[in-house]
PDB file of C-alpha atoms in Angstrom:
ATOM      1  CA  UNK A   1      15.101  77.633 -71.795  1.00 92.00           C
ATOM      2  CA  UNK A   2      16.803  80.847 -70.116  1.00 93.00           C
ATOM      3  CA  UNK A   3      19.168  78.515 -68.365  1.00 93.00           C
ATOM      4  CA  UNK A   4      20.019  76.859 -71.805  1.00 94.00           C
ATOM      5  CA  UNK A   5      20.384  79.954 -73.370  1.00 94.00           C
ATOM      6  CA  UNK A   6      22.645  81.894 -70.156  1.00 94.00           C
ATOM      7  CA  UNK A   7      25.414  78.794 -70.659  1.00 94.00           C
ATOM      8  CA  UNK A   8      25.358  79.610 -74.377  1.00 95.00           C
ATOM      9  CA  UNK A   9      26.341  83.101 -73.776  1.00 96.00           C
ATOM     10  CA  UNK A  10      28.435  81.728 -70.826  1.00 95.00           C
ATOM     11  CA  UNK A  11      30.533  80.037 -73.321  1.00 95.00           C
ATOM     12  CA  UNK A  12      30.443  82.756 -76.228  1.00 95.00           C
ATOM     13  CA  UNK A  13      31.757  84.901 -73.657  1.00 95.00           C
ATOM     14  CA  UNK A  14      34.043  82.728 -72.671  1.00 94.00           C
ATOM     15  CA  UNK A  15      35.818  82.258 -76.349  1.00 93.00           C
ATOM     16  CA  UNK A  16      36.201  85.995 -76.911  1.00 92.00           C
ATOM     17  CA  UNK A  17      40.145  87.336 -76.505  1.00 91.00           C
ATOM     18  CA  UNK A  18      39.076  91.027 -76.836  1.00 93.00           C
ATOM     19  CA  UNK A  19      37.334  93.309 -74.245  1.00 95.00           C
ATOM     20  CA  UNK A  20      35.529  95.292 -76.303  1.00 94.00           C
ATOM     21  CA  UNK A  21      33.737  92.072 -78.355  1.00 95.00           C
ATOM     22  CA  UNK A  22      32.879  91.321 -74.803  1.00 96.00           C
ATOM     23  CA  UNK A  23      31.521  93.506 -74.248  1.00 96.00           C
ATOM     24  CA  UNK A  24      29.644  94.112 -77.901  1.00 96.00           C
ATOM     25  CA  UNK A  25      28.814  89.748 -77.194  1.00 96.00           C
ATOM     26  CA  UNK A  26      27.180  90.240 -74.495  1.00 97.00           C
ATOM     27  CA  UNK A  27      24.494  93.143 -75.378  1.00 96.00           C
ATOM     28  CA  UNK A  28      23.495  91.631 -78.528  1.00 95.00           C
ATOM     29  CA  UNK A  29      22.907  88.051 -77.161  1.00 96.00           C
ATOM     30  CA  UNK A  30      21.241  89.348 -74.119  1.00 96.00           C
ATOM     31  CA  UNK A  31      18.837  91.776 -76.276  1.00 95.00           C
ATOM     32  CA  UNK A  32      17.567  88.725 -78.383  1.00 94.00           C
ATOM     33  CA  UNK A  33      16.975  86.705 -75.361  1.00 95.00           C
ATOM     34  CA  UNK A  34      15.000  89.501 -73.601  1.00 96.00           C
ATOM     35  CA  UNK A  35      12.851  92.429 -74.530  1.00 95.00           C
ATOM     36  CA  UNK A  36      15.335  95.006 -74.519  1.00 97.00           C
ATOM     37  CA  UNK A  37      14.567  98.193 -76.062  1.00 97.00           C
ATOM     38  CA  UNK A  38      17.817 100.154 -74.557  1.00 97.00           C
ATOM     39  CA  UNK A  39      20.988  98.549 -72.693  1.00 97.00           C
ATOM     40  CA  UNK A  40      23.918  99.910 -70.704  1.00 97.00           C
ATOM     41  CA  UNK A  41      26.868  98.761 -69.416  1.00 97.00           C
ATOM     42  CA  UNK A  42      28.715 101.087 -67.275  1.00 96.00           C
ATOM     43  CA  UNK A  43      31.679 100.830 -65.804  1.00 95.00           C
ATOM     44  CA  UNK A  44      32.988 102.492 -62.140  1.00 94.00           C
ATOM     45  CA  UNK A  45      35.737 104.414 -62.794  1.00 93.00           C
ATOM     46  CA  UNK A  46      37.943 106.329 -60.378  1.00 87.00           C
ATOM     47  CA  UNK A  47      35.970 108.133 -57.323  1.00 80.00           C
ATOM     48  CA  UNK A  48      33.009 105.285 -57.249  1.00 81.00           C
ATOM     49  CA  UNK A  49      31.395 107.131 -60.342  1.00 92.00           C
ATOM     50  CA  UNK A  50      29.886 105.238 -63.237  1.00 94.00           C
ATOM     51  CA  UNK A  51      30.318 105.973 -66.534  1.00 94.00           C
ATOM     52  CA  UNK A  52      28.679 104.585 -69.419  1.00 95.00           C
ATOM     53  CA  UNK A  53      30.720 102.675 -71.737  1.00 95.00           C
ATOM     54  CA  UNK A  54      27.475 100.682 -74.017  1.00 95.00           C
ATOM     55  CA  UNK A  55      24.948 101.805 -75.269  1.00 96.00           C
ATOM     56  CA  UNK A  56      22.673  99.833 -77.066  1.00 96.00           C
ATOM     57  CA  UNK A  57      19.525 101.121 -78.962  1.00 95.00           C
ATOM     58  CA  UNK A  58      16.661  98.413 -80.466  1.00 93.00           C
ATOM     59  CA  UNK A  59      16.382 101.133 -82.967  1.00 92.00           C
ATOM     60  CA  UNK A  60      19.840 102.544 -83.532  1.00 92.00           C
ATOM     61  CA  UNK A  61      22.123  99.943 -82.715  1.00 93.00           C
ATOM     62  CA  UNK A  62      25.178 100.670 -81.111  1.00 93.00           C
ATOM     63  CA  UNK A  63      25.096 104.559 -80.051  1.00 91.00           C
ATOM     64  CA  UNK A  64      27.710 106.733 -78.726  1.00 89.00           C
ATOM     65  CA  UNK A  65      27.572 107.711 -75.234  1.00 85.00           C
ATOM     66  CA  UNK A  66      30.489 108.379 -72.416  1.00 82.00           C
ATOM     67  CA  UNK A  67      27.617 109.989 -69.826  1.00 89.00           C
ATOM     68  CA  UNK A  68      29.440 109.597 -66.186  1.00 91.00           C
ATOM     69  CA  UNK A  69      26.972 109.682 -63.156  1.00 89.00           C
ATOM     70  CA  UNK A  70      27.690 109.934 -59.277  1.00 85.00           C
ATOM     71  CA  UNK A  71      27.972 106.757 -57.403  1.00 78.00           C
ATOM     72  CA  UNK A  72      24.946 106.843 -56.178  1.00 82.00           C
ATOM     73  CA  UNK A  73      22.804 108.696 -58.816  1.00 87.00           C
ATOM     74  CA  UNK A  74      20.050 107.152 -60.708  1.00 91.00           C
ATOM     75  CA  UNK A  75      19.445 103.211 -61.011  1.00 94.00           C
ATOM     76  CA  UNK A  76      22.547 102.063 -62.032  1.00 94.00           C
ATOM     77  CA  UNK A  77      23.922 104.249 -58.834  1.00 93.00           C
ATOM     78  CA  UNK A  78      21.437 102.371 -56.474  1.00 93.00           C
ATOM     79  CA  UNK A  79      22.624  99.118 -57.843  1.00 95.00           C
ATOM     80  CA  UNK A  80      26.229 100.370 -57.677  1.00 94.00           C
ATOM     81  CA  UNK A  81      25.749 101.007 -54.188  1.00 91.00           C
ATOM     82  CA  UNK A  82      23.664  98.523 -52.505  1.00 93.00           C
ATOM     83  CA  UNK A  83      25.768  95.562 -55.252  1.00 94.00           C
ATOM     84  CA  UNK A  84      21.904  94.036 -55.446  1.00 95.00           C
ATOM     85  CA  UNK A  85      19.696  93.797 -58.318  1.00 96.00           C
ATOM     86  CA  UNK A  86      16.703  95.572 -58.792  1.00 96.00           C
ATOM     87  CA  UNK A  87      13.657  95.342 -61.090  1.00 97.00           C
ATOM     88  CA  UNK A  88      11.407  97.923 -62.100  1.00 96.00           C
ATOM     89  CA  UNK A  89       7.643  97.354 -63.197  1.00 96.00           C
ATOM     90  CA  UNK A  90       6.816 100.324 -63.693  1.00 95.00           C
ATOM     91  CA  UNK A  91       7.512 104.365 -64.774  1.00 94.00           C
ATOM     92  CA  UNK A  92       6.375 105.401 -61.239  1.00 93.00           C
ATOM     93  CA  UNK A  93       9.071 103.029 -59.611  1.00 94.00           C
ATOM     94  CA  UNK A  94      12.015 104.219 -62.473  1.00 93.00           C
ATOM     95  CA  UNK A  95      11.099 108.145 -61.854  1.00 91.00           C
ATOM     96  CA  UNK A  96      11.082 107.578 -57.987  1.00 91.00           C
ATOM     97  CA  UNK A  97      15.086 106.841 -58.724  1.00 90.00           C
ATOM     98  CA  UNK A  98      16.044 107.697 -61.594  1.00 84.00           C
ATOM     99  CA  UNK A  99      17.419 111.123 -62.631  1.00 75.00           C
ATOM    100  CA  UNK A 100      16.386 111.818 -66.147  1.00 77.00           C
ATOM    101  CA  UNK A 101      19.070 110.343 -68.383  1.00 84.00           C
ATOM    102  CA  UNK A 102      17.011 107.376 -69.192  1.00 91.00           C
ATOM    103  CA  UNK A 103      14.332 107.614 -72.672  1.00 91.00           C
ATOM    104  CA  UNK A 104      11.161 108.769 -71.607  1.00 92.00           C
ATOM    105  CA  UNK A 105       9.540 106.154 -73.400  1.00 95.00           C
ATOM    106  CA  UNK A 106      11.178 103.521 -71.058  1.00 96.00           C
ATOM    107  CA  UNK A 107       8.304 102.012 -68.818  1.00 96.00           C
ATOM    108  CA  UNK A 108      10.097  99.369 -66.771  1.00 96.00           C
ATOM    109  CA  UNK A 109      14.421  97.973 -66.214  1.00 97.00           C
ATOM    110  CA  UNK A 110      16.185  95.788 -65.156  1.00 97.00           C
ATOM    111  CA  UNK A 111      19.836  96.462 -63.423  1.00 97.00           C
ATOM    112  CA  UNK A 112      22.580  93.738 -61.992  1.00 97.00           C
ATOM    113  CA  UNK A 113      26.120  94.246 -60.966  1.00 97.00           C
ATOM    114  CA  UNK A 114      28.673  93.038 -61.938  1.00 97.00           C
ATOM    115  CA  UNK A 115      30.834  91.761 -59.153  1.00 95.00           C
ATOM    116  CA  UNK A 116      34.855  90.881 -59.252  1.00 93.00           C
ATOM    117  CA  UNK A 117      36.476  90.256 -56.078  1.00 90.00           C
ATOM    118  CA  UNK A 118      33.797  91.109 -54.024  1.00 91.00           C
ATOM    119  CA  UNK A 119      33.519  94.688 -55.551  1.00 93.00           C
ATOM    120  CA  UNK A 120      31.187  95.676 -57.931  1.00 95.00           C
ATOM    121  CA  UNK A 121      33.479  97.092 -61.121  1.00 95.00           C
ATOM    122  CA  UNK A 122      30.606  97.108 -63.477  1.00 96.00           C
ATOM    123  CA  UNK A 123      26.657  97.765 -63.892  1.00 97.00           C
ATOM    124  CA  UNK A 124      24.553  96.630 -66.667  1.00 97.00           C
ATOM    125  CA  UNK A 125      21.099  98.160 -67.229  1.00 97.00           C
ATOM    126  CA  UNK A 126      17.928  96.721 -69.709  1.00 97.00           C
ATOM    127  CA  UNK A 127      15.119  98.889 -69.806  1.00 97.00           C
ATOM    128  CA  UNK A 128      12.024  98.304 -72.444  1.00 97.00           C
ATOM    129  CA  UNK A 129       9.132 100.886 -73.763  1.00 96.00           C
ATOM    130  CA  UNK A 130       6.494  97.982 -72.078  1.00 96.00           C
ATOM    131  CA  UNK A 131       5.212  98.075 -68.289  1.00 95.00           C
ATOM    132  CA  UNK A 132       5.977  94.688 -66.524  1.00 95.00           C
ATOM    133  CA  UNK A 133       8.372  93.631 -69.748  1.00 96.00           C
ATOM    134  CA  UNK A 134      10.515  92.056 -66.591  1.00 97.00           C
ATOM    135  CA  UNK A 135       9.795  88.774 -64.615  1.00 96.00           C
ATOM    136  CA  UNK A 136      11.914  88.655 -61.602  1.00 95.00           C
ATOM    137  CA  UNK A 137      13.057  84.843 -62.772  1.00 96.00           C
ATOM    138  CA  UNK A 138      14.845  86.689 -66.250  1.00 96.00           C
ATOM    139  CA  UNK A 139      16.625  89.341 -63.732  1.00 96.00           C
ATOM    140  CA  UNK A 140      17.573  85.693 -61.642  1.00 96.00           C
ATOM    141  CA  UNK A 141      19.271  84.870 -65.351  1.00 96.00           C
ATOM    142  CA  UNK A 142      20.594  88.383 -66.116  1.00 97.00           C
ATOM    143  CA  UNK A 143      22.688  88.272 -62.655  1.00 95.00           C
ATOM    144  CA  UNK A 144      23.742  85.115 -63.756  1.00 95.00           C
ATOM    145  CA  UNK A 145      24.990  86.279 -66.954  1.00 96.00           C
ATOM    146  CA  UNK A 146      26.762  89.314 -64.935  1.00 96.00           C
ATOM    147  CA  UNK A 147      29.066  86.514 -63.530  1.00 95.00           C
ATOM    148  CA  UNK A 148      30.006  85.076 -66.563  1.00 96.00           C
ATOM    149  CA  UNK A 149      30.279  88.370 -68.130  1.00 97.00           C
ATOM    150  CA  UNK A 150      32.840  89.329 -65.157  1.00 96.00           C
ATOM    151  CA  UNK A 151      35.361  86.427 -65.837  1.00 95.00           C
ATOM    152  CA  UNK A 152      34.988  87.022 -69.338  1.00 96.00           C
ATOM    153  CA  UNK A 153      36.078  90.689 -69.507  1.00 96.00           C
ATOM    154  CA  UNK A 154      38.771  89.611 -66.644  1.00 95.00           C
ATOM    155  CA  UNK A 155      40.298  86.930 -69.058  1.00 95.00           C
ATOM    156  CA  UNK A 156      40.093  89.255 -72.387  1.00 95.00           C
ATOM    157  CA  UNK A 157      41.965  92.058 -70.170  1.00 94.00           C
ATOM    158  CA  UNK A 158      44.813  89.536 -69.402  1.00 94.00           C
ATOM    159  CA  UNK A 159      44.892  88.452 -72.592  1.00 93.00           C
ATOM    160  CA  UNK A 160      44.796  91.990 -74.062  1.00 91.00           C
ATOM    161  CA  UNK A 161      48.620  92.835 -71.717  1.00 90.00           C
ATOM    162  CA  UNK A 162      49.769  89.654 -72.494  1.00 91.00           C
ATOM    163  CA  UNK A 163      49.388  90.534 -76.357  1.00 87.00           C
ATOM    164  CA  UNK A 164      50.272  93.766 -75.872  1.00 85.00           C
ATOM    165  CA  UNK A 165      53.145  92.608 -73.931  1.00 87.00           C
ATOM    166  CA  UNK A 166      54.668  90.856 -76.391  1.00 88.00           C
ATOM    167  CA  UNK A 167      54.548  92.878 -79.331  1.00 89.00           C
ATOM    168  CA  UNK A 168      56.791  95.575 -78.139  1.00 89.00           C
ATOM    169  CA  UNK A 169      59.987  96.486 -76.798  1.00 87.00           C
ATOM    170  CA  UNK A 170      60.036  96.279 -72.726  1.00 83.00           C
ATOM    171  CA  UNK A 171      62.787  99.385 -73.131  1.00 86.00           C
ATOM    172  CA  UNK A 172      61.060 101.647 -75.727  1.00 85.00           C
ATOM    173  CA  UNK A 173      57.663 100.710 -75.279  1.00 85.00           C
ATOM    174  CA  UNK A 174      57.995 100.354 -79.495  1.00 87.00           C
ATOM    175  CA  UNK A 175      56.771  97.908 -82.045  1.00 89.00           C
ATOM    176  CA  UNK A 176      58.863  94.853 -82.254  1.00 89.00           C
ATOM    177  CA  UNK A 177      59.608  92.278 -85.034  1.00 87.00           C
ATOM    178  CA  UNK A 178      56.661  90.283 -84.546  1.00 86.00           C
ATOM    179  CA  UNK A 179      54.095  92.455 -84.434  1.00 89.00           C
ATOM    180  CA  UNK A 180      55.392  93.858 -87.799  1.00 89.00           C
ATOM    181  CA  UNK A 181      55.325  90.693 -89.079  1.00 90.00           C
ATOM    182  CA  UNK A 182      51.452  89.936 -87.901  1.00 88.00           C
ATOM    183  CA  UNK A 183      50.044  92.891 -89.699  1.00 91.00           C
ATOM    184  CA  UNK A 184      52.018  92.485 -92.467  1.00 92.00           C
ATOM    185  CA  UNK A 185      50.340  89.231 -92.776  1.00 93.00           C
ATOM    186  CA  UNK A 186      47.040  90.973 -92.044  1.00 92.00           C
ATOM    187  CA  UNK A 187      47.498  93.260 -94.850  1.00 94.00           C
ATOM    188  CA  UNK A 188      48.716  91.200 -97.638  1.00 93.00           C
ATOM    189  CA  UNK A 189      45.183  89.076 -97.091  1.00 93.00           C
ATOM    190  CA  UNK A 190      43.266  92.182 -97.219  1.00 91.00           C
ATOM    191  CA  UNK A 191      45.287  92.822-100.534  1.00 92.00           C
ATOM    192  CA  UNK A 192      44.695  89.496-101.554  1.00 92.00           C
ATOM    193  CA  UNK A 193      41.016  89.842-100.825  1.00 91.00           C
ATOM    194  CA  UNK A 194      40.802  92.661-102.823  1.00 90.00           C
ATOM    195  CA  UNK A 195      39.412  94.447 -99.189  1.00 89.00           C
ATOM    196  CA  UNK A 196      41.710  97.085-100.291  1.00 90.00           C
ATOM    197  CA  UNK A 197      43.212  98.461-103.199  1.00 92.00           C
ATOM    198  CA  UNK A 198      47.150  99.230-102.208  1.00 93.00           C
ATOM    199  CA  UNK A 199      49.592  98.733-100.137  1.00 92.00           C
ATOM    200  CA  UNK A 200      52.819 100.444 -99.229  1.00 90.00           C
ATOM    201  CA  UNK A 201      55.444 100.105 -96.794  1.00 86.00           C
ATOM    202  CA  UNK A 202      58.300 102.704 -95.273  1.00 87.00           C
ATOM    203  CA  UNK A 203      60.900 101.567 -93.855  1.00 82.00           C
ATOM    204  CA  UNK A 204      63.301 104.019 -92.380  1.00 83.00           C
ATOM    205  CA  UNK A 205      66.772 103.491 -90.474  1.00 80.00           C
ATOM    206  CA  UNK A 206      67.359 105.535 -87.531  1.00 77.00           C
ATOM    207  CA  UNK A 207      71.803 105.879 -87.050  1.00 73.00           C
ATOM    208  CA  UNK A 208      73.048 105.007 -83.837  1.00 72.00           C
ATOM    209  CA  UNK A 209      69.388 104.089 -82.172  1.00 64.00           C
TER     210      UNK A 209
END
């Protein structure tokens, strides 16, 4: 069943162009395969820290959070470290590493990393409210996941340059034609849609540019 459900994902993941719908994919299909009270994906940023780029609350939803830890600091700085997943049963075994920015309500975790090129670029943490919510064959799954999730965010990246690429000018670094004309396509649909009320458009010549 978690084997069927992992090449689901795998393939969700797969068909999304954008990093942050990733990234978004890949929490909420996760959370409804598992018992996931809180999740976090963070991401190592420049001197080995980590720094929290998802946060996912059963309760809240998505939830603003940019905290940035050490390399080495708390569980998702062990994983970081070490690049092996861990699984924690219980409270005792999360306080004995942890450093105080998880809930206190959280009773056991999960943490995998996520690995590209033989680095790890990326941690991703489930923790639940229950003791022993974990079986050490659903972290097996949840590393498995991590790989798929790598080459997905890898591909969306690309695709996001490419994109990016070639709706402006190489010189300025400006807006070109096409892009223009893509959201003006966007827009008039919206209009259409009645998704908003008005639309305007400046236009404005700039001599001798």
């Amino acid at each position: 069943y978690y084997l069927q459900k992992a090449s689901e994902i795998g393939h969700e993941l797969a068909g999304s162009l954008e990093v942050d719908e990733v990234l978004d994919l890949f929490i909420e299909k996760t959370c409804k395969m598992l018992p996931v009270d809180y999740a976090y994906i963070l991401k190592v940023i420049e001197g080995n820290k980590l720094q929290v780029i998802r946060y996912f609350s059963k309760e809240k939803g998505f939830v603003e959070n940019s905290i940035i830890l050490d390399s080495d600091e708390g569980i998702a700085g062990r994983v970081r470290s070490t690049g092996q997943a861990l699984l924690f049963s219980t409270k005792k075994e999360i306080l004995a590493v942890s450093k105080g920015h998880l809930p206190d309500s959280v009773e056991s975790a999960l943490c995998v990393p996520v690995i590209r090129n033989d680095k790890v670029v990326s941690v991703i943490a489930l923790t639940s409210k229950r003791r022993r919510s974990f079986e050490k064959y659903q972290l097996t799954i949840v590393d498995l996941l991590a790989s798929y999730f790598a080459v997905a965010v890898e591909n969306a990246r690309h695709h996001e340059e490419t994109k990016n690429k070639s709706e402006r000018c190489a010189l300025t670094g400006l807006y070109n034609y096409s892009y223009f004309e893509q959201v003006l396509e966007k827009e008039f649909t919206l209009l259409k849609r009645h998704h908003i009320d008005s639309l305007s458009l400046i236009l404005l010549d700039i001599d001798h540019f």
